[in-house]
Short mmCIF file of C-alpha atoms in Angstrom, two decimals:
data_model
loop_
_atom_site.label_atom_id
_atom_site.label_comp_id
_atom_site.label_asym_id
_atom_site.label_seq_id
_atom_site.Cartn_x
_atom_site.Cartn_y
_atom_site.Cartn_z
CA UNK Y 264 0.00 0.00 0.00
CA UNK Y 265 2.85 2.33 0.80
CA UNK Y 266 4.39 1.70 -2.62
CA UNK Y 267 1.23 2.94 -4.35
CA UNK Y 268 0.93 6.18 -2.39
CA UNK Y 269 3.51 8.13 -4.48
CA UNK Y 270 1.78 6.94 -7.66
CA UNK Y 271 -1.63 8.07 -6.39
CA UNK Y 272 -0.24 11.46 -5.40
CA UNK Y 273 1.42 11.82 -8.80
CA UNK Y 274 -1.83 11.06 -10.61
CA UNK Y 275 -3.70 13.55 -8.44
CA UNK Y 276 -1.07 16.22 -9.10
CA UNK Y 277 -1.23 15.62 -12.85
CA UNK Y 278 -5.02 15.82 -12.78
CA UNK Y 279 -4.93 19.08 -10.87
CA UNK Y 280 -2.29 20.52 -13.19
CA UNK Y 281 -4.24 19.65 -16.34
CA UNK Y 282 -7.52 21.03 -15.02
CA UNK Y 283 -8.99 24.26 -16.36
CA UNK Y 284 -11.59 26.49 -14.68
CA UNK Y 285 -14.90 24.80 -15.34
CA UNK Y 286 -16.94 25.08 -17.36
CA UNK Y 287 -14.82 26.21 -20.30
CA UNK Y 288 -15.07 26.45 -24.07
CA UNK Y 289 -13.12 23.62 -25.66
CA UNK Y 290 -11.05 24.85 -28.63
CA UNK Y 291 -8.69 21.87 -28.79
CA UNK Y 292 -10.26 20.55 -31.98
CA UNK Y 293 -10.29 23.89 -33.82
CA UNK Y 294 -6.55 24.57 -34.07
CA UNK Y 295 -5.24 24.80 -37.62
CA UNK Y 296 -1.46 24.29 -37.96
CA UNK Y 297 -1.45 26.72 -40.89
CA UNK Y 298 -2.29 29.62 -38.57
CA UNK Y 299 -0.51 30.99 -35.54
CA UNK Y 300 -3.67 31.10 -33.42
CA UNK Y 301 -6.76 28.87 -32.97
CA UNK Y 302 -9.68 29.38 -35.30
CA UNK Y 303 -13.02 30.51 -33.94
CA UNK Y 304 -15.32 27.46 -34.13
CA UNK Y 305 -18.41 29.68 -34.08
CA UNK Y 306 -17.42 31.50 -37.27
CA UNK Y 307 -16.08 28.34 -38.91
CA UNK Y 308 -18.89 25.90 -38.03
CA UNK Y 309 -21.59 27.89 -36.22
CA UNK Y 310 -21.14 25.71 -33.13
CA UNK Y 311 -18.76 25.11 -30.24
CA UNK Y 312 -18.19 22.76 -27.28
CA UNK Y 313 -18.21 23.39 -23.54
CA UNK Y 314 -16.51 20.98 -21.14
CA UNK Y 315 -17.96 20.57 -17.66
CA UNK Y 316 -18.19 18.06 -14.81
CA UNK Y 317 -20.97 16.48 -12.76
CA UNK Y 318 -20.42 19.10 -10.06
CA UNK Y 319 -21.02 21.97 -12.51
CA UNK Y 320 -24.51 23.49 -12.34
CA UNK Y 321 -26.17 23.34 -15.73
CA UNK Y 322 -27.10 27.00 -15.37
CA UNK Y 323 -23.39 27.91 -15.50
CA UNK Y 324 -22.97 25.92 -18.70
CA UNK Y 325 -25.94 27.68 -20.30
CA UNK Y 326 -24.70 31.08 -19.12
CA UNK Y 327 -21.29 30.50 -20.70
CA UNK Y 328 -22.94 29.36 -23.94
CA UNK Y 329 -25.22 32.40 -23.99
CA UNK Y 330 -22.22 34.67 -23.49
CA UNK Y 331 -20.32 32.94 -26.30
CA UNK Y 332 -23.15 33.25 -28.84
CA UNK Y 333 -24.17 36.66 -27.56
CA UNK Y 334 -20.85 38.01 -28.76
CA UNK Y 335 -22.29 37.75 -32.29
CA UNK Y 336 -25.84 38.75 -31.35
CA UNK Y 337 -27.04 35.13 -31.52
CA UNK Y 338 -28.84 32.69 -29.23
CA UNK Y 339 -27.30 29.48 -27.87
CA UNK Y 340 -29.02 26.13 -28.24
CA UNK Y 341 -27.70 22.79 -26.95
CA UNK Y 342 -27.68 19.97 -29.52
CA UNK Y 343 -25.86 16.99 -27.96
CA UNK Y 344 -24.17 16.01 -24.70
CA UNK Y 345 -21.29 13.53 -24.69
CA UNK Y 346 -19.92 12.11 -21.46
CA UNK Y 347 -16.33 11.21 -20.63
CA UNK Y 348 -14.85 12.75 -23.77
CA UNK Y 349 -13.06 15.84 -22.42
CA UNK Y 350 -10.36 16.43 -19.81
CA UNK Y 351 -10.06 14.72 -16.46
CA UNK Y 352 -11.43 17.54 -14.31
CA UNK Y 353 -14.21 18.41 -16.81
CA UNK Y 354 -14.94 15.16 -18.65
CA UNK Y 355 -18.31 15.91 -20.26
CA UNK Y 356 -18.91 17.86 -23.50
CA UNK Y 357 -22.01 19.87 -24.38
CA UNK Y 358 -22.31 20.90 -28.02
CA UNK Y 359 -24.03 24.25 -28.61
CA UNK Y 360 -25.33 25.84 -31.80
CA UNK Y 361 -25.48 29.62 -32.34
CA UNK Y 362 -28.52 30.81 -34.30
CA UNK Y 363 -30.79 33.77 -34.91
CA UNK Y 364 -34.37 33.14 -33.67
CA UNK Y 365 -35.68 35.02 -36.71
CA UNK Y 366 -33.80 32.73 -39.12
CA UNK Y 367 -35.63 29.39 -39.13
CA UNK Y 368 -36.77 27.20 -41.99
CA UNK Y 369 -40.37 26.32 -42.79
CA UNK Y 370 -39.89 23.12 -40.78
CA UNK Y 371 -38.75 25.10 -37.74
CA UNK Y 372 -35.05 24.21 -37.97
CA UNK Y 373 -32.58 27.01 -37.18
CA UNK Y 374 -30.33 28.24 -40.00
CA UNK Y 375 -26.58 28.45 -39.52
CA UNK Y 376 -25.94 32.21 -39.88
CA UNK Y 377 -22.32 31.54 -40.89
CA UNK Y 378 -23.21 29.13 -43.74
CA UNK Y 379 -23.39 31.27 -46.88
CA UNK Y 380 -25.39 28.75 -48.91
CA UNK Y 381 -27.88 28.11 -46.11
CA UNK Y 382 -28.41 31.84 -45.58
CA UNK Y 383 -28.97 32.45 -49.30
CA UNK Y 384 -31.49 29.60 -49.45
CA UNK Y 385 -33.33 31.05 -46.44
CA UNK Y 386 -33.44 34.51 -48.04
CA UNK Y 387 -34.89 33.07 -51.26
CA UNK Y 388 -37.46 31.03 -49.32
CA UNK Y 389 -38.64 33.81 -47.02
CA UNK Y 390 -37.87 36.92 -49.06
CA UNK Y 391 -36.12 38.46 -46.05
CA UNK Y 392 -32.60 39.83 -45.69
CA UNK Y 393 -30.33 38.12 -43.17
CA UNK Y 394 -28.43 40.13 -40.60
CA UNK Y 395 -24.62 40.07 -40.81
CA UNK Y 396 -23.38 37.93 -37.92
CA UNK Y 397 -19.82 37.31 -39.06
CA UNK Y 398 -18.57 40.31 -37.05
CA UNK Y 399 -18.75 41.18 -33.39
CA UNK Y 400 -22.02 42.78 -32.35
CA UNK Y 401 -22.79 45.62 -29.99
CA UNK Y 402 -20.04 48.04 -29.10
CA UNK Y 403 -17.48 45.96 -30.99
CA UNK Y 404 -18.86 47.29 -34.28
CA UNK Y 405 -18.27 50.92 -33.31
CA UNK Y 406 -14.98 52.25 -34.63
CA UNK Y 407 -13.55 54.77 -32.22
CA UNK Y 408 -11.86 57.70 -33.94
CA UNK Y 409 -8.67 58.61 -32.07
CA UNK Y 410 -8.42 62.15 -30.79
CA UNK Y 411 -6.02 64.48 -32.58
CA UNK Y 412 -2.66 64.77 -30.90
CA UNK Y 413 -1.77 68.40 -30.01
CA UNK Y 414 0.77 69.77 -32.41
CA UNK Y 415 0.05 67.16 -35.05
CA UNK Y 416 -0.21 68.14 -38.73
CA UNK Y 417 -4.02 67.80 -38.54
CA UNK Y 418 -4.20 70.81 -36.17
CA UNK Y 419 -2.40 73.12 -38.61
CA UNK Y 420 -4.85 75.06 -40.82
CA UNK Y 421 -4.28 74.80 -44.56
CA UNK Y 422 -2.41 77.69 -46.21
CA UNK Y 423 -4.55 80.45 -47.65
CA UNK Y 424 -4.70 80.50 -51.44
CA UNK Y 425 -6.21 82.97 -53.88
CA UNK Y 426 -9.76 82.07 -54.94
CA UNK Y 427 -10.09 80.68 -58.42
CA UNK Y 428 -11.62 82.86 -61.13
CA UNK Y 429 -15.17 81.67 -61.71
CA UNK Y 430 -15.22 83.10 -65.27
CA UNK Y 431 -12.09 81.25 -66.41
CA UNK Y 432 -12.60 78.21 -68.62
CA UNK Y 433 -11.61 75.08 -66.70
CA UNK Y 434 -8.85 73.00 -68.20
CA UNK Y 435 -10.03 69.77 -69.81
CA UNK Y 436 -9.27 66.61 -67.84
CA UNK Y 437 -6.32 64.57 -69.07
CA UNK Y 438 -7.18 61.79 -71.45
CA UNK Y 439 -6.83 58.30 -70.06
CA UNK Y 440 -6.37 56.66 -73.49
CA UNK Y 441 -3.24 56.97 -75.62
CA UNK Y 442 -3.47 58.68 -79.02
CA UNK Y 443 -3.60 56.24 -81.98
CA UNK Y 444 -0.48 56.07 -84.20
CA UNK Y 445 -0.61 57.89 -87.57
CA UNK Y 446 -1.88 55.87 -90.51
CA UNK Y 447 0.61 54.71 -93.18
CA UNK Y 448 0.41 56.19 -96.67
CA UNK Y 449 1.70 54.74 -100.00
CA UNK Y 450 4.55 57.25 -99.86
CA UNK Y 451 5.63 55.91 -96.48
CA UNK Y 452 5.59 52.36 -97.83
CA UNK Y 453 7.58 53.31 -100.96
CA UNK Y 454 10.30 55.07 -98.99
CA UNK Y 455 10.54 52.34 -96.39
CA UNK Y 456 14.00 50.75 -96.40
CA UNK Y 457 14.22 47.24 -97.75
CA UNK Y 458 14.46 44.46 -95.24
CA UNK Y 459 17.91 42.93 -95.23
CA UNK Y 460 17.96 39.33 -96.40
CA UNK Y 461 20.04 36.70 -94.62
CA UNK Y 462 23.14 35.37 -96.32
CA UNK Y 463 22.64 32.16 -98.36
CA UNK Y 464 23.71 28.91 -96.83
CA UNK Y 465 27.04 27.45 -98.01
CA UNK Y 466 26.90 24.82 -100.73
CA UNK Y 467 27.02 21.18 -99.76
CA UNK Y 468 30.51 19.62 -99.96
CA UNK Y 469 31.34 17.51 -103.01
CA UNK Y 470 31.14 13.74 -102.51
CA UNK Y 471 34.44 12.03 -101.76
CA UNK Y 472 36.01 9.41 -104.02
CA UNK Y 473 34.74 5.86 -103.57
CA UNK Y 474 36.95 3.38 -101.71
CA UNK Y 475 38.67 0.53 -103.50
CA UNK Y 476 36.21 -2.10 -102.30
CA UNK Y 477 32.42 -2.16 -102.29
CA UNK Y 478 30.66 -0.62 -99.32
CA UNK Y 479 28.45 -3.71 -98.83
CA UNK Y 480 28.54 -7.40 -99.97
CA UNK Y 481 27.70 -8.17 -103.58
CA UNK Y 482 26.11 -11.27 -105.11
CA UNK Y 483 27.57 -14.74 -104.44
CA UNK Y 484 29.23 -13.51 -101.27
CA UNK Y 485 30.66 -16.24 -99.02
CA UNK Y 486 32.34 -15.97 -95.67
CA UNK Y 487 36.01 -16.84 -95.64
CA UNK Y 488 37.14 -19.98 -93.88
CA UNK Y 489 37.75 -19.72 -90.19
CA UNK Y 490 35.40 -16.81 -89.69
CA UNK Y 491 32.56 -16.45 -87.18
CA UNK Y 492 30.13 -17.96 -89.71
CA UNK Y 493 31.55 -21.43 -89.06
CA UNK Y 494 29.83 -21.45 -85.70
CA UNK Y 495 26.43 -21.81 -87.43
CA UNK Y 496 27.58 -24.98 -89.22
CA UNK Y 497 28.64 -26.80 -86.06
#
């Protein structure tokens, strides 16, 4: 029994070290090695997972899901619950779906607001226009304009210039197309220099004198004695 005590303490220490505050949004399956940071599963798939334990009140799980979907102005809805599939301290997984209560099909099924094809089909079916949910809602959409820094170039008034004469004819805007080249005339073609012709190729060399013997066997040719042809007779 004493020999197993260090092992039990080690397992307990590892379990405590691997534990996260519960409940928590599980992003372990949404990491893409091509990017330096995890992808947002809500934007990618319209859903996300929350890990929790038996000691976690279900109201806390729903509150975390509502906060996660509320970031995009959506409502959270639980779809499935899987037990003993997450970490040791929070072993259960609850799968939530983010949707807009106004975007439902004729059968009553919610539409994924991040699925372009599903949104287009819903717009054609209902004749309504979907709200953009692919950006943060609420105050996150407001772009704050930074205040001007004292002494910056924006505080300096523009230099005073003389007013333009209203009776003067305005200059025509510059043309964006290039002027066409002048057309050729018969005189231009007649005075055009002749195109230089390449030099002719050198003549083929004369054939050399024939050798004393024929280049290939003639009629009634026989192999001399003791040649390689004797091997066929043996």
